[in-house]
mmCIF file of C-alpha atoms in Angstrom:
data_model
loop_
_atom_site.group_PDB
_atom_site.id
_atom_site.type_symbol
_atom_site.label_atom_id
_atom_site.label_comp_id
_atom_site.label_asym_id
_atom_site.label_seq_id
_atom_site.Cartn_x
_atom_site.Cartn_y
_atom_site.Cartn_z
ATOM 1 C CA UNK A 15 8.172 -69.200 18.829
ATOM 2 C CA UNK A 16 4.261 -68.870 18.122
ATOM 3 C CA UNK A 17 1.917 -66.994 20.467
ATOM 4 C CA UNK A 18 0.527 -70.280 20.793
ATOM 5 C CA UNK A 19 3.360 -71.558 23.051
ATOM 6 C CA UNK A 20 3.226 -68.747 25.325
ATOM 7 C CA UNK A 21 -0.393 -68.338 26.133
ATOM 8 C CA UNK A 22 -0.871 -71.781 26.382
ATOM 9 C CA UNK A 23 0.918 -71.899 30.023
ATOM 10 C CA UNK A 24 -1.224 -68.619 30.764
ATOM 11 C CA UNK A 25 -4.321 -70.272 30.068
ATOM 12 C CA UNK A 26 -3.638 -73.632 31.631
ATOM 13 C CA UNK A 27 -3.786 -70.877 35.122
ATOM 14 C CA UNK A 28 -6.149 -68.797 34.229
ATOM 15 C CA UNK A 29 -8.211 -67.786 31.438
ATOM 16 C CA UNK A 30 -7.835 -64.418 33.209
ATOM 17 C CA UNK A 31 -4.192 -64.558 32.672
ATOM 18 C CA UNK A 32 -4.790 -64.731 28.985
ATOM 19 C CA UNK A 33 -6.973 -61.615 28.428
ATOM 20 C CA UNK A 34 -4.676 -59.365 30.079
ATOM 21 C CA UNK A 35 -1.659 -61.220 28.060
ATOM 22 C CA UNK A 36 -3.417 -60.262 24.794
ATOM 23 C CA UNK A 37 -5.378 -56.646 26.083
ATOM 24 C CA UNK A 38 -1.108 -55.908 27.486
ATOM 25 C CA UNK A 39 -0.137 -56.995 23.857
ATOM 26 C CA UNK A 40 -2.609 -55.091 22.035
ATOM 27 C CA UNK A 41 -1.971 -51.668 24.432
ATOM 28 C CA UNK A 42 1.666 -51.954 23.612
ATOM 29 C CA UNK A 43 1.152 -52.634 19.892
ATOM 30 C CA UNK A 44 -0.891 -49.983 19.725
ATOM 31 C CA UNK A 45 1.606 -47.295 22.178
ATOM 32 C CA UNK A 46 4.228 -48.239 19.469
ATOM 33 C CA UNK A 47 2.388 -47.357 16.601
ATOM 34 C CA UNK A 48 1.469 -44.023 18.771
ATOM 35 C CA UNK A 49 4.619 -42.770 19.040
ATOM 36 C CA UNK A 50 5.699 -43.822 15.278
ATOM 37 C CA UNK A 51 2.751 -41.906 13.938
ATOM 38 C CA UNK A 52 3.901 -38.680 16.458
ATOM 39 C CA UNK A 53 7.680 -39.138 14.985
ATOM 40 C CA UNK A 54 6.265 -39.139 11.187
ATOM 41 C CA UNK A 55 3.925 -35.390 12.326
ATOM 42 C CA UNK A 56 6.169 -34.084 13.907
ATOM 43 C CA UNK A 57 9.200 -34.557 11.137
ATOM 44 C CA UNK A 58 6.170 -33.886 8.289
ATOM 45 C CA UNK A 59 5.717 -30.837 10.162
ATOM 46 C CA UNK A 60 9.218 -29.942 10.877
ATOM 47 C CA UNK A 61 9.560 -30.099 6.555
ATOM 48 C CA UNK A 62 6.672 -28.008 6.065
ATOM 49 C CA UNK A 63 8.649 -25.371 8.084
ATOM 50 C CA UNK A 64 11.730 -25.732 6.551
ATOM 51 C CA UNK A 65 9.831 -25.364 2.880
ATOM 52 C CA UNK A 66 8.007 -22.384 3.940
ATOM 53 C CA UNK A 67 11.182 -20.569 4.906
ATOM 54 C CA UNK A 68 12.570 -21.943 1.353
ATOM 55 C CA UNK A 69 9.615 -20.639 -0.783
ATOM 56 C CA UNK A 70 10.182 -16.914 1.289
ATOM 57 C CA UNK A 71 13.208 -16.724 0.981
ATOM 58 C CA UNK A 72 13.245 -17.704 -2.578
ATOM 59 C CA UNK A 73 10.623 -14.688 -3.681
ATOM 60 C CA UNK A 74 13.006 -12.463 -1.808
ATOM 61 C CA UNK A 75 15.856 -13.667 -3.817
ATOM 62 C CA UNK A 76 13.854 -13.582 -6.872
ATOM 63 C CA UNK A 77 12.264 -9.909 -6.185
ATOM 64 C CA UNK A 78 15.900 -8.550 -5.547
ATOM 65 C CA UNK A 79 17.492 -9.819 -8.713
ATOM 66 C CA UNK A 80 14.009 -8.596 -10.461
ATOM 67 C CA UNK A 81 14.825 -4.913 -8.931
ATOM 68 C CA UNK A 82 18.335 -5.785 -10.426
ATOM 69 C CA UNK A 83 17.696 -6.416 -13.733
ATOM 70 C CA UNK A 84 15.564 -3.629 -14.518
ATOM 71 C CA UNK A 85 17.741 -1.371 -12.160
ATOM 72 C CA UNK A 86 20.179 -2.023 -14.986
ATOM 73 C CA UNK A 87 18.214 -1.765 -18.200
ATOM 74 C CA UNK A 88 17.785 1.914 -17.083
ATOM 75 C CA UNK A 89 21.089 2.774 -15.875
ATOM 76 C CA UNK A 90 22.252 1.588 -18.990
ATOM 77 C CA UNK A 91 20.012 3.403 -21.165
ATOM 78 C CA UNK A 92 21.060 6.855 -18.704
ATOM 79 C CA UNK A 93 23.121 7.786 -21.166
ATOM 80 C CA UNK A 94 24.212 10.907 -19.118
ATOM 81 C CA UNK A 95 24.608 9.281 -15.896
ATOM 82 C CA UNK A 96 22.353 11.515 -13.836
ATOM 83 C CA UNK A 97 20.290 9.099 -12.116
ATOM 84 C CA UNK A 98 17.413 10.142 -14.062
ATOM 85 C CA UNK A 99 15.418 8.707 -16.954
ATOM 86 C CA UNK A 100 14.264 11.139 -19.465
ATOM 87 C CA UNK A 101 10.838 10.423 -21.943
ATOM 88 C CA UNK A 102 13.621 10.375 -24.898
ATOM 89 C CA UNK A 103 15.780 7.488 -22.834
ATOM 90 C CA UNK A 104 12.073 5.816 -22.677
ATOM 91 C CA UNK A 105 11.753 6.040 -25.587
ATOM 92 C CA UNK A 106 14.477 4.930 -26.834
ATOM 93 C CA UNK A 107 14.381 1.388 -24.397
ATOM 94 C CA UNK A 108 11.763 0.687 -25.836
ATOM 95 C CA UNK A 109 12.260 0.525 -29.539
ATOM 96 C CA UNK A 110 14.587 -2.423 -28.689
ATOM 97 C CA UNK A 111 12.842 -5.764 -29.167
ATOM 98 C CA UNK A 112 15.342 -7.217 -26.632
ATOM 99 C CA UNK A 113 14.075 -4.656 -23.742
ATOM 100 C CA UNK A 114 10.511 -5.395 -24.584
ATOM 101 C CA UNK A 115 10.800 -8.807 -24.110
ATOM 102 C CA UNK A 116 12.760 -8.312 -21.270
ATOM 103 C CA UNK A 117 9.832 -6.431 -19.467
ATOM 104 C CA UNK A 118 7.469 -8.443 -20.534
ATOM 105 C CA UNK A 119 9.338 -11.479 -18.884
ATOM 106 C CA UNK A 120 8.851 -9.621 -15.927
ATOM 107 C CA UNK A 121 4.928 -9.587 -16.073
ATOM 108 C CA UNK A 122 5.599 -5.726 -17.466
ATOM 109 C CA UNK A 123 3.921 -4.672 -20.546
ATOM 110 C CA UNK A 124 6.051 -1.639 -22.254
ATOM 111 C CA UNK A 125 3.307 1.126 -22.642
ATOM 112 C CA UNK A 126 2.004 0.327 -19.073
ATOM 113 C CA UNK A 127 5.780 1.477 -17.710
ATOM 114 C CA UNK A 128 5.351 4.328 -20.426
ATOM 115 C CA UNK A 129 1.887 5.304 -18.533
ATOM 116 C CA UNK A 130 3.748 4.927 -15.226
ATOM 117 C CA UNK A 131 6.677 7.393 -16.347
ATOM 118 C CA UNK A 132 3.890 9.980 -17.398
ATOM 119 C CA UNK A 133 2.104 9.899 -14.086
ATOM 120 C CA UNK A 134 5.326 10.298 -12.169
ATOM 121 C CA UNK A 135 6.742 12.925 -14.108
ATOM 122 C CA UNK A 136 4.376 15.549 -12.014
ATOM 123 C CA UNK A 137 7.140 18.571 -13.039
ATOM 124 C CA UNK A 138 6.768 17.650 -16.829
ATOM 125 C CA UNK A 139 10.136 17.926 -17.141
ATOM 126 C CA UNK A 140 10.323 14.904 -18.621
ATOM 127 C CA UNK A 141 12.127 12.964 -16.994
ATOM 128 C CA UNK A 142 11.967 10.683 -13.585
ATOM 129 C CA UNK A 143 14.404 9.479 -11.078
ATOM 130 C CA UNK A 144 15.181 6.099 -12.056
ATOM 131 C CA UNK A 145 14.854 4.329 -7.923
ATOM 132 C CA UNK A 146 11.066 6.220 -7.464
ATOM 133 C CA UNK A 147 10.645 4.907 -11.187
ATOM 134 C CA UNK A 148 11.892 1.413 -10.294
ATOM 135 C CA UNK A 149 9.988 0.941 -6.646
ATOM 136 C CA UNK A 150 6.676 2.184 -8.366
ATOM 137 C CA UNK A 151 7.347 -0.507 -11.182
ATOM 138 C CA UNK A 152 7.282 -3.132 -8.679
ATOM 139 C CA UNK A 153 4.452 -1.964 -6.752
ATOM 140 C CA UNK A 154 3.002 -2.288 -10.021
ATOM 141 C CA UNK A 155 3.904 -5.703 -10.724
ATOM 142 C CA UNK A 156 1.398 -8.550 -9.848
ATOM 143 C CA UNK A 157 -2.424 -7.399 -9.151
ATOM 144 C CA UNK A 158 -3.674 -4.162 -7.405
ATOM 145 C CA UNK A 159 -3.781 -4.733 -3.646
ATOM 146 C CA UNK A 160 -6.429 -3.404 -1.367
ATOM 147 C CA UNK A 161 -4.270 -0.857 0.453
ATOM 148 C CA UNK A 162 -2.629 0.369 -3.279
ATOM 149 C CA UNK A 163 -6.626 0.959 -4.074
ATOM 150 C CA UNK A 164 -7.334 2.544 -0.863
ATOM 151 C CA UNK A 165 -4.535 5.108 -1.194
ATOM 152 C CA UNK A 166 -5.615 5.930 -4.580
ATOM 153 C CA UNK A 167 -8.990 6.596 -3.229
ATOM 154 C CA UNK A 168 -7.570 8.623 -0.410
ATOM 155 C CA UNK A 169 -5.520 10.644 -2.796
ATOM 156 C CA UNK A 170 -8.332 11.317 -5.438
ATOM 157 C CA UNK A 171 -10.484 12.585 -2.605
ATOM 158 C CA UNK A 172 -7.500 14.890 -1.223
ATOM 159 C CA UNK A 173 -7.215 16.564 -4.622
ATOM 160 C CA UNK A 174 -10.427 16.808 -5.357
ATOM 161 C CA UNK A 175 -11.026 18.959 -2.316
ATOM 162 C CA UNK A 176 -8.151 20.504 -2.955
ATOM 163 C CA UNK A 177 -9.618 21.673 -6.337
ATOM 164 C CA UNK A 178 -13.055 22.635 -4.836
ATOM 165 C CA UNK A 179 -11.583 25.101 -2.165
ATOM 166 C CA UNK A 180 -9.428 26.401 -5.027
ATOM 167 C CA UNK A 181 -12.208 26.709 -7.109
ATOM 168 C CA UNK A 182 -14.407 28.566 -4.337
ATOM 169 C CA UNK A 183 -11.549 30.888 -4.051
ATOM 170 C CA UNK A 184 -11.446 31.866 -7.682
ATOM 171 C CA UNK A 185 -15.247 32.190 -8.104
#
């Protein structure tokens, strides 16, 4: 069958006949293609979704078992089992090549954790809880956000007046 042998009888009537043959042709062609195009979107899009949810939950996955792993390089290095982490325990992880590499897998040099136990240990009593140790280790992982800078701001500013008052006080 050719297109031929059907519009012939069309135009033999009409050559009116014929235009609307090929325009009803060409609109139908054209609503097919439509609606293919709309299936291929909306299954593209329907992937896109899928992979987004992936990729999330992945980094939640992969942030846990981070949390894990260096949950247990302390807990094992807590050699009295107190839940604490003392600058001699520190110490001690990190004269072990294995732990170093370790944290610095993790995006975590060794004397940047040994600046963070410092700062926490307000008390300098030498020693840190290992979970405020842990969640301030992976608020330091990855680049400074703008509300971690904002709070240090805040914080600075608190103490400083702080200091001033007390320093009014004493003079």
């Amino acid at each position: 069958a050719d297109w031929g042998d059907v519009s012939a009888p069309l135009f033999e009537c009409h050559r009116f006949y014929l235009v609307a043959f090929v325009v009803f042709i060409a609109f139908f062609l054209f609503g097919i293609l439509n609606i293919l195009t709309a299936v291929f979107v909306e299954a593209a899009t329907r992937i896109g979704d899928v992979d987004r949810d992936l990729v999330t939950q992945q980094k939640l996955v992969e942030h846990a078992a981070t949390i894990d792993r260096i949950r247990e390089v302390f807990l094992e290095v807590d050699i009295d089992k107190s839940g604490t982490i003392t600058q001699h325990e520190m110490d001690h992880l990190f004269r072990q090549p294995k732990t170093i590499a370790h944290f610095e897998m993790l995006g975590l040099e060794p004397h940047e954790v040994m600046s963070l136990f410092t700062l926490l240990d307000l008390e300098g009593r030498d020693e840190v809880d290992i979970e405020e140790l842990l969640s301030n280790i992976m608020r330091m992982k990855g680049a400074a956000t703008g509300i971690d800078v904002a709070t240090m701001m805040y914080e600075n500013k608190r103490v400083y007046r702080s200091l001033r008052s007390d320093f009014k006080h004493v003079e």
